[in-house]
PDB file of C-alpha atoms and ligand atoms in Angstrom:
ATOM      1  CA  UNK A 100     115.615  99.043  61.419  1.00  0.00           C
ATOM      2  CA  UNK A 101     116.456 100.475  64.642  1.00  0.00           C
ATOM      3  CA  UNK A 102     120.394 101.511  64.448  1.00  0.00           C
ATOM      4  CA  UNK A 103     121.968 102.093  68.650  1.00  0.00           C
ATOM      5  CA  UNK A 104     125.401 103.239  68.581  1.00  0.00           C
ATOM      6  CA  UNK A 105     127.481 102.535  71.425  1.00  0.00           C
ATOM      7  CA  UNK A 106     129.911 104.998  72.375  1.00  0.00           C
ATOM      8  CA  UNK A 107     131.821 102.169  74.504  1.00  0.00           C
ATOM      9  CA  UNK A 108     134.691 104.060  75.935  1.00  0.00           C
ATOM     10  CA  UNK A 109     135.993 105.566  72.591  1.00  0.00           C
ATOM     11  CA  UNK A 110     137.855 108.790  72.476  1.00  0.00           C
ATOM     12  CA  UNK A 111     135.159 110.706  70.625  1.00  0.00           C
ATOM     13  CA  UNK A 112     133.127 113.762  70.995  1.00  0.00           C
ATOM     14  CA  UNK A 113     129.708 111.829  72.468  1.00  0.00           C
ATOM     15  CA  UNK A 114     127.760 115.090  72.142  1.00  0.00           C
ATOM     16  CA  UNK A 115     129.034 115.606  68.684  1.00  0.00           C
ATOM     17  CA  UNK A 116     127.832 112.080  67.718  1.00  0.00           C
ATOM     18  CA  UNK A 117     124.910 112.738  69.175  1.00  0.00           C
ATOM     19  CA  UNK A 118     123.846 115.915  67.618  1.00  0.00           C
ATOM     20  CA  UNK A 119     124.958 114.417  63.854  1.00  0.00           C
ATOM     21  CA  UNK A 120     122.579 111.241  65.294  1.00  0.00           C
ATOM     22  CA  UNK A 121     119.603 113.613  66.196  1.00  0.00           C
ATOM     23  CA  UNK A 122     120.269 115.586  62.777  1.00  0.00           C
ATOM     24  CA  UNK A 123     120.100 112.509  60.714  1.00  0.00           C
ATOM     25  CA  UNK A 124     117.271 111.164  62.283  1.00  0.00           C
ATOM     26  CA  UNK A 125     115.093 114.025  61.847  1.00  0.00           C
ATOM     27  CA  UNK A 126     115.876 114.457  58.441  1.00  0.00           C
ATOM     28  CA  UNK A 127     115.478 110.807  57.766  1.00  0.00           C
ATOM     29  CA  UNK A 128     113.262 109.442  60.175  1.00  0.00           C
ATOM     30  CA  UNK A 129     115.375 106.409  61.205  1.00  0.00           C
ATOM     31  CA  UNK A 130     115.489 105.391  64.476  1.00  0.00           C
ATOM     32  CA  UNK A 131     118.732 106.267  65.491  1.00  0.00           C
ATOM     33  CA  UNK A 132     120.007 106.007  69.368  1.00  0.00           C
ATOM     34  CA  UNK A 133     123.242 106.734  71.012  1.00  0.00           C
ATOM     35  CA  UNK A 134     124.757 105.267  74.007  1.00  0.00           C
ATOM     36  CA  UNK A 135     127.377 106.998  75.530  1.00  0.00           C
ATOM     37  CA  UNK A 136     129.201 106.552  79.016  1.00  0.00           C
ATOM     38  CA  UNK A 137     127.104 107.226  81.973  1.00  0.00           C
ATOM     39  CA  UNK A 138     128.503 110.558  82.673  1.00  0.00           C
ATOM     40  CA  UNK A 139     127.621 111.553  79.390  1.00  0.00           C
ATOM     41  CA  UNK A 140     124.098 110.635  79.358  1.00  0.00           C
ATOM     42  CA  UNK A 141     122.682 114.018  80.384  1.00  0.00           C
ATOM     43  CA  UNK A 142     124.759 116.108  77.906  1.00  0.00           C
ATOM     44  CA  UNK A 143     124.054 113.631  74.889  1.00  0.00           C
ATOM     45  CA  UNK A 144     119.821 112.959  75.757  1.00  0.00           C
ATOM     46  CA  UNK A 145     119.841 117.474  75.875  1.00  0.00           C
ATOM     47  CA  UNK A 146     120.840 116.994  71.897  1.00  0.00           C
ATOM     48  CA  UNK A 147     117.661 115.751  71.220  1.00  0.00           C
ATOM     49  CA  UNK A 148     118.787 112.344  70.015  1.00  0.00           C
ATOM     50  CA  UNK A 149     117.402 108.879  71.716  1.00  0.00           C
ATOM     51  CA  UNK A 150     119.893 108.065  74.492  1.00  0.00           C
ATOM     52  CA  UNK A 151     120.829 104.510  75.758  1.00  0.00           C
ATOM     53  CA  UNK A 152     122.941 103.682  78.836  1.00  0.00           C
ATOM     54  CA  UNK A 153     125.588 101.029  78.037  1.00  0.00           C
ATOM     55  CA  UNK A 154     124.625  99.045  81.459  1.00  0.00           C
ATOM     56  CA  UNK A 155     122.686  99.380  85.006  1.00  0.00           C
ATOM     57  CA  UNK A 156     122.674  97.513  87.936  1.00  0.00           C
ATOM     58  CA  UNK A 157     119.930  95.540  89.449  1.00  0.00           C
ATOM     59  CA  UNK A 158     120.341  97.523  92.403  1.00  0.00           C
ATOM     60  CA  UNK A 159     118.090 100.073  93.864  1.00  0.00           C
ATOM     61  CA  UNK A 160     119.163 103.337  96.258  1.00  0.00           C
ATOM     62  CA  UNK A 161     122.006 102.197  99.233  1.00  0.00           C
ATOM     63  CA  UNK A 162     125.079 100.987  99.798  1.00  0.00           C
ATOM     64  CA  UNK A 163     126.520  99.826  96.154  1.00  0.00           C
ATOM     65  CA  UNK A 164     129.518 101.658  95.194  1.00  0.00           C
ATOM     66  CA  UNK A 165     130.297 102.237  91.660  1.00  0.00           C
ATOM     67  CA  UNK A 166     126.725 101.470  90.355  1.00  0.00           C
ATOM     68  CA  UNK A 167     124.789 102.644  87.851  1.00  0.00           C
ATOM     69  CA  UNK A 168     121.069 102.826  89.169  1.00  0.00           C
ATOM     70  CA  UNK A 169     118.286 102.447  86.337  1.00  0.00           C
ATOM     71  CA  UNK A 170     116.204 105.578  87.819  1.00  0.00           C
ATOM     72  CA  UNK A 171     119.576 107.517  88.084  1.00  0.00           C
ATOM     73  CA  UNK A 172     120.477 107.169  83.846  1.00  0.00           C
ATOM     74  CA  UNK A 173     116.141 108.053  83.407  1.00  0.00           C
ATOM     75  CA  UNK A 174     116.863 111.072  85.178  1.00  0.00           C
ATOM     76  CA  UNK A 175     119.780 111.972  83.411  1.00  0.00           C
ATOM     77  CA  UNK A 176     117.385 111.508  80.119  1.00  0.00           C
ATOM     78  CA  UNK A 177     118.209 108.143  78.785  1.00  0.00           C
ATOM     79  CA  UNK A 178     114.986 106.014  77.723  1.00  0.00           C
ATOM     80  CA  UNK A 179     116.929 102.621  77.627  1.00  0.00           C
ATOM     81  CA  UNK A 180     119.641 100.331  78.408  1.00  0.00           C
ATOM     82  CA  UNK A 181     121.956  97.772  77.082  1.00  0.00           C
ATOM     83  CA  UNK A 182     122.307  94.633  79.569  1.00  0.00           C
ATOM     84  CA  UNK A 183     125.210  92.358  79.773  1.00  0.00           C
ATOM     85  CA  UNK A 184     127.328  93.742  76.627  1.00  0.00           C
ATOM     86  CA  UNK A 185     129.772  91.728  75.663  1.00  0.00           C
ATOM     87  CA  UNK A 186     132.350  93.835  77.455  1.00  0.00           C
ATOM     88  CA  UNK A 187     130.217  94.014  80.639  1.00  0.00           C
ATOM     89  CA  UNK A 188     129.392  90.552  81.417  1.00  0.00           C
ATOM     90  CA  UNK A 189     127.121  89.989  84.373  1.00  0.00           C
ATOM     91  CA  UNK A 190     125.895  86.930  86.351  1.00  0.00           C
ATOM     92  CA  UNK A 191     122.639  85.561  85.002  1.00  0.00           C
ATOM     93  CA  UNK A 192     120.582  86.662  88.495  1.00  0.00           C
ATOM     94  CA  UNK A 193     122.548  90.286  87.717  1.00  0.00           C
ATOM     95  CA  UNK A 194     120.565  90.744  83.870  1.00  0.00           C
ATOM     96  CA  UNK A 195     117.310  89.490  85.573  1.00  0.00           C
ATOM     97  CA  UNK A 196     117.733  92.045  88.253  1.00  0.00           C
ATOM     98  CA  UNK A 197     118.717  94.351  86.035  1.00  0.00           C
ATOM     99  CA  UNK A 198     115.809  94.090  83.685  1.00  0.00           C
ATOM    100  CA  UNK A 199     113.725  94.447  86.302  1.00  0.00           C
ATOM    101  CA  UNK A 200     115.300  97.333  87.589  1.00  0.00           C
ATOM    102  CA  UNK A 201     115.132  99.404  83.720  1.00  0.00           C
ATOM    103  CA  UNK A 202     111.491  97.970  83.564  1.00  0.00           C
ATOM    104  CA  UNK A 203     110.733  99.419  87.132  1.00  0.00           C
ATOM    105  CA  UNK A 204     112.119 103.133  85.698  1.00  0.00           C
ATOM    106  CA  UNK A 205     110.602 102.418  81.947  1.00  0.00           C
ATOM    107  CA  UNK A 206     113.289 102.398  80.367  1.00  0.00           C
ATOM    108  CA  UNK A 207     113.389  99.955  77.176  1.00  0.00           C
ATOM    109  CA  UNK A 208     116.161  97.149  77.154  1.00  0.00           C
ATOM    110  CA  UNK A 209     118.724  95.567  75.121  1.00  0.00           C
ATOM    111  CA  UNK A 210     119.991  92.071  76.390  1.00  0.00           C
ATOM    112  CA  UNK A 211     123.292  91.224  74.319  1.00  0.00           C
ATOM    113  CA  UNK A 212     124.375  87.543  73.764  1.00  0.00           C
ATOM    114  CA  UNK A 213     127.467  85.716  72.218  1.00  0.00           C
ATOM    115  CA  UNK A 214     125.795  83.335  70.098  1.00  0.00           C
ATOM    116  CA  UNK A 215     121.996  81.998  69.438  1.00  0.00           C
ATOM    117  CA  UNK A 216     122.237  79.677  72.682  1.00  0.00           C
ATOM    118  CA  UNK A 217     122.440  82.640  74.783  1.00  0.00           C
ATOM    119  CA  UNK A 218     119.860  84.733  72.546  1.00  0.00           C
ATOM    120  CA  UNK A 219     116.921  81.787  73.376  1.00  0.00           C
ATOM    121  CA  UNK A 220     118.100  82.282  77.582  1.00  0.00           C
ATOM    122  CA  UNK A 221     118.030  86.078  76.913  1.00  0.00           C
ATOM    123  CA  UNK A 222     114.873  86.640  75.343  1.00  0.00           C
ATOM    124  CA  UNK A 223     113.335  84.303  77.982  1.00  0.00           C
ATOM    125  CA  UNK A 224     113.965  86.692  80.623  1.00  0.00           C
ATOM    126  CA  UNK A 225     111.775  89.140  78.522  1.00  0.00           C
ATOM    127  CA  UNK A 226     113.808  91.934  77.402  1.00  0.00           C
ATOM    128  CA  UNK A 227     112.329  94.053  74.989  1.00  0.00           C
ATOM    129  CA  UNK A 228     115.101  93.177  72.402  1.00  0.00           C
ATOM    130  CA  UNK A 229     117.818  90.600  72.409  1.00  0.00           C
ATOM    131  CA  UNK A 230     121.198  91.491  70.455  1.00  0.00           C
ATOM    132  CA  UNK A 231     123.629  89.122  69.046  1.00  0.00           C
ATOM    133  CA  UNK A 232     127.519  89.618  68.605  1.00  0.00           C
ATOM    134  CA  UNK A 233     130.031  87.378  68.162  1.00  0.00           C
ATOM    135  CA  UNK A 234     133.009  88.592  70.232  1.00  0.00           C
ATOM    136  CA  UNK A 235     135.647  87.830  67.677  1.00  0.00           C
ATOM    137  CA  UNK A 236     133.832  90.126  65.147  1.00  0.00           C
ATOM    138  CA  UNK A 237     133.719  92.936  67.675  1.00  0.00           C
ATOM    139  CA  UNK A 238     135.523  95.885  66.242  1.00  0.00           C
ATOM    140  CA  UNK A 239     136.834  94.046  63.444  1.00  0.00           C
ATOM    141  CA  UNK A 240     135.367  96.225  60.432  1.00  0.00           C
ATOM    142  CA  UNK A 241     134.263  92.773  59.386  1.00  0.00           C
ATOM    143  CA  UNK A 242     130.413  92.852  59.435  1.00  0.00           C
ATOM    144  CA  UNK A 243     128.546  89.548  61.178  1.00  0.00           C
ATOM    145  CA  UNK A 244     125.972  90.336  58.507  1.00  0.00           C
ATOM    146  CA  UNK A 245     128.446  88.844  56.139  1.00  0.00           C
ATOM    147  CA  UNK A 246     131.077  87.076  58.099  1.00  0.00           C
ATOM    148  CA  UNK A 247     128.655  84.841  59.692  1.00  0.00           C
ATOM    149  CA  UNK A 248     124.972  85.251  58.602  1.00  0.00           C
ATOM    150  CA  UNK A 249     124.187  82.389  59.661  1.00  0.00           C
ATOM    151  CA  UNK A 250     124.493  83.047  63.541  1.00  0.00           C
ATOM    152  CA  UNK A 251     122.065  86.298  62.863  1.00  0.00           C
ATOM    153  CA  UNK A 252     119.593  83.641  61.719  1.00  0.00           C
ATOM    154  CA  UNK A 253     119.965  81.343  64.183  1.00  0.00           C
ATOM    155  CA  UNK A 254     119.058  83.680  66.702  1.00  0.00           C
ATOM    156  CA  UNK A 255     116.482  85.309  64.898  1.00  0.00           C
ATOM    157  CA  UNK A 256     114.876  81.631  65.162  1.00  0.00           C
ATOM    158  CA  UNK A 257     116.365  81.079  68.667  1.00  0.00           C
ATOM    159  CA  UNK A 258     114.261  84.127  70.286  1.00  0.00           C
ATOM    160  CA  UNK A 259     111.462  83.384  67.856  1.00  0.00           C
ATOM    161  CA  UNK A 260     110.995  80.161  69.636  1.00  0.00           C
ATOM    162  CA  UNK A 261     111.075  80.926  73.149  1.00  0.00           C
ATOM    163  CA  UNK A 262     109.580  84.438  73.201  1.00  0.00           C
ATOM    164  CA  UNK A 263     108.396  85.369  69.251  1.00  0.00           C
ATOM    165  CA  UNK A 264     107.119  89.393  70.080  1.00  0.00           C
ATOM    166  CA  UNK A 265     111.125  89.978  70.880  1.00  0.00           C
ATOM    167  CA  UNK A 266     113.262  91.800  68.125  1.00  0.00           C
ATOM    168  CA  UNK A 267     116.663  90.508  67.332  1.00  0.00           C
ATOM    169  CA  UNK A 268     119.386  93.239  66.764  1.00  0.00           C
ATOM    170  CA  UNK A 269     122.714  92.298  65.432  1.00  0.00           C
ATOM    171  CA  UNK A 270     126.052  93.648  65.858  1.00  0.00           C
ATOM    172  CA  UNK A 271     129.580  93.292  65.302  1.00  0.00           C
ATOM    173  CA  UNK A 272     131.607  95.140  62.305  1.00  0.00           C
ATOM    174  CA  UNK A 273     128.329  96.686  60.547  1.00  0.00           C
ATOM    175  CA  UNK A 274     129.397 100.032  58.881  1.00  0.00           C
ATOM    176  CA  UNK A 275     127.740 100.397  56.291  1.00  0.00           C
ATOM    177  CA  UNK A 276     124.089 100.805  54.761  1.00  0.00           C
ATOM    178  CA  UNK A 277     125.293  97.584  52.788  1.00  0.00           C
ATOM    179  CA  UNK A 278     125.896  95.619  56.133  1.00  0.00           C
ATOM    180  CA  UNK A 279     122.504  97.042  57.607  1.00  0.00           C
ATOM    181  CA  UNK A 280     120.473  95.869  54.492  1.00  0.00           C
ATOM    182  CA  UNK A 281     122.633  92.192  54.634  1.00  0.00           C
ATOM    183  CA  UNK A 282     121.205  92.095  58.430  1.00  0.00           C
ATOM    184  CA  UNK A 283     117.822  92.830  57.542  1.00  0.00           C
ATOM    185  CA  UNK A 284     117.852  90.380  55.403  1.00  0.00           C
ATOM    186  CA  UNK A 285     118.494  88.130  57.878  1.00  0.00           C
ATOM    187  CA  UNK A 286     115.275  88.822  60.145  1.00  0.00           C
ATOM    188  CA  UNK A 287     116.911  91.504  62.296  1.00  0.00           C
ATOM    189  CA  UNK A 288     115.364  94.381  63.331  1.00  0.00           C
ATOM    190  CA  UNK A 289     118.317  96.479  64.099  1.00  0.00           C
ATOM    191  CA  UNK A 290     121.904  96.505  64.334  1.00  0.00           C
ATOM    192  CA  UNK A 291     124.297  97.875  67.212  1.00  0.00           C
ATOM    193  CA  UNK A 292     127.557  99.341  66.051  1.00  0.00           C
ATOM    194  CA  UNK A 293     130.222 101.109  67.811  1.00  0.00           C
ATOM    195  CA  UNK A 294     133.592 101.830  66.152  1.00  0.00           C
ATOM    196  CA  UNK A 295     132.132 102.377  62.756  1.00  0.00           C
ATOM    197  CA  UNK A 296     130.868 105.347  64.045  1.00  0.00           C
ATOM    198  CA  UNK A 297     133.046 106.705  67.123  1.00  0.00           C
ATOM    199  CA  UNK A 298     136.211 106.070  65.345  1.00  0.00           C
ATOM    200  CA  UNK A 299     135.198 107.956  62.020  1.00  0.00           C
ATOM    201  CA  UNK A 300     136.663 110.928  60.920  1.00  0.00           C
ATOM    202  CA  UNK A 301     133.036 112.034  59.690  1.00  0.00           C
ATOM    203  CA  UNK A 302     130.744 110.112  61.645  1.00  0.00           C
ATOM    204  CA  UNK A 303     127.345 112.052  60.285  1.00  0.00           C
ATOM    205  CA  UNK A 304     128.513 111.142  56.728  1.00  0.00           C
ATOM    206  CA  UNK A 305     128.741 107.023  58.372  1.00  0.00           C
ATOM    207  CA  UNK A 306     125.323 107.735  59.731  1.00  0.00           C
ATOM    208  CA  UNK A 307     123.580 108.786  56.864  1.00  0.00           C
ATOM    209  CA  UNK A 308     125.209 105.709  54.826  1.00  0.00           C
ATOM    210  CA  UNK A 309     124.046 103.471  57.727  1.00  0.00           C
ATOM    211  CA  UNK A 310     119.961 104.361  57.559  1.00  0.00           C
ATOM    212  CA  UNK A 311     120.288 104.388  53.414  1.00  0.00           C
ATOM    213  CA  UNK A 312     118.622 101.485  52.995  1.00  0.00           C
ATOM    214  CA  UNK A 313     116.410 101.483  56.404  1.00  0.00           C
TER     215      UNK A 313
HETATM  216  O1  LIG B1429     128.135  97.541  71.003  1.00  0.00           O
HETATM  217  C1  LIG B1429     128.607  97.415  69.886  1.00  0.00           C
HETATM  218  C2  LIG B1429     129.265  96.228  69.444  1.00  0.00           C
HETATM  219  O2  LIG B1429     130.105  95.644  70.389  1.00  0.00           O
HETATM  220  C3  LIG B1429     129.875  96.288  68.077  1.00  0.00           C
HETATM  221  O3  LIG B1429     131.085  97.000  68.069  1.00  0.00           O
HETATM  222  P1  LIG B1429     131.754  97.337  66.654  1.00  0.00           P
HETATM  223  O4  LIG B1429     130.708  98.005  65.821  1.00  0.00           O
HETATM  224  O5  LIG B1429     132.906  98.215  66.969  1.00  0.00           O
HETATM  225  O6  LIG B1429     132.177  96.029  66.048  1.00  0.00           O
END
């Protein structure tokens, strides 16, 4: 189970999450990323730990204030990005171009959809993961692995129709090793979690509960 914790815009330490991440990785070989905000990307990936961006754009060098260029975040050290998060909606031509852009740098990607619908138009763009997360769930402590299982299997069958090599993460609520284990269960093949994590007051302690069962 691969376990990417998205820093979103949380008041946290991102470097301190990231060195408990890269601690608790090495000592239990999960695989265990971090995705912080872009200006923490360089600081976080120097910790050692598998860095994410949280978005890119589909643009390249030029005129396009306030992006995030896929070659700028490699440079900065992270290996992959999320696309079209929940709370970063994009246009449907702005994940292909976007895609295209990470796959251009090499960096892995993550497209994120509301519901199984979205998860078969996703993976048809050929990300190399799809991630689904009901919006309601979204920091509600209330795990989709349990509030609504059946929308992680539906889109475990969803991608498995339309492009069957792509992995299905799940997110929403998961804090737990319990809620990882419920989602693997399910057919996914990783979960992405946020507040679980950057709210904690011990948030190695979270991480090592989180890969228990992986
Ligand atoms: O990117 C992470 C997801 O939006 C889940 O957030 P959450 O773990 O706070 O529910």
């Amino acid at each position: 189970m691969f376990v990417l914790v998205n820093l979103k815009t949380y008041p946290c330490d991102a470097v301190s999450v990231a060195q408990a991440a890269a601690d608790v990785a090495a000592d239990t070989d999960a695989r265990i990323a971090v995705a912080p905000q872009a200006a923490d990307l360089r600081p976080v990936a120097e910790t050692g730990v598998e860095t994410w961006a949280q978005h890119v754009s589909p643009h390249d060098h030029g005129s396009h204030t306030g992006s995030t260029l896929a070659a700028t975040v490699a440079d900065a050290g992270a290996t992959g990005t999320l696309l079209n998060h929940s709370e970063h909606r994009l246009k449907l031509a702005d994940v292909d171009g976007g895609l295209r852009a990470a796959e251009d740098t090499g960096l892995e990607t993550i497209v994120c959809a509301n519901n199984p619908r979205q998860i078969a138009a996703a993976a048809t763009l050929g990300p190399d993961m799809v991630a689904v997360e009901p919006p309601e769930l979204i920091g509600s402590g209330t795990p989709v692995s349990r509030a609504d299982p059946d929308i992680v299997r539906e889109a475990v069958a969803a991608a498995d129709e339309v492009n069957p090599p792509v992995p299905v993460l799940c997110g929403a609520g998961i804090s737990t090793g319990d809620d990882v284990e419920a989602a693997a269960d399910l057919g996914a093949e990783g979960v992405l979690l946020a507040s679980g994590v950057a709210k904690a007051d011990d948030p190695e302690s979270v991480l090592r509960d989180l890969v228990s069962s992986v």
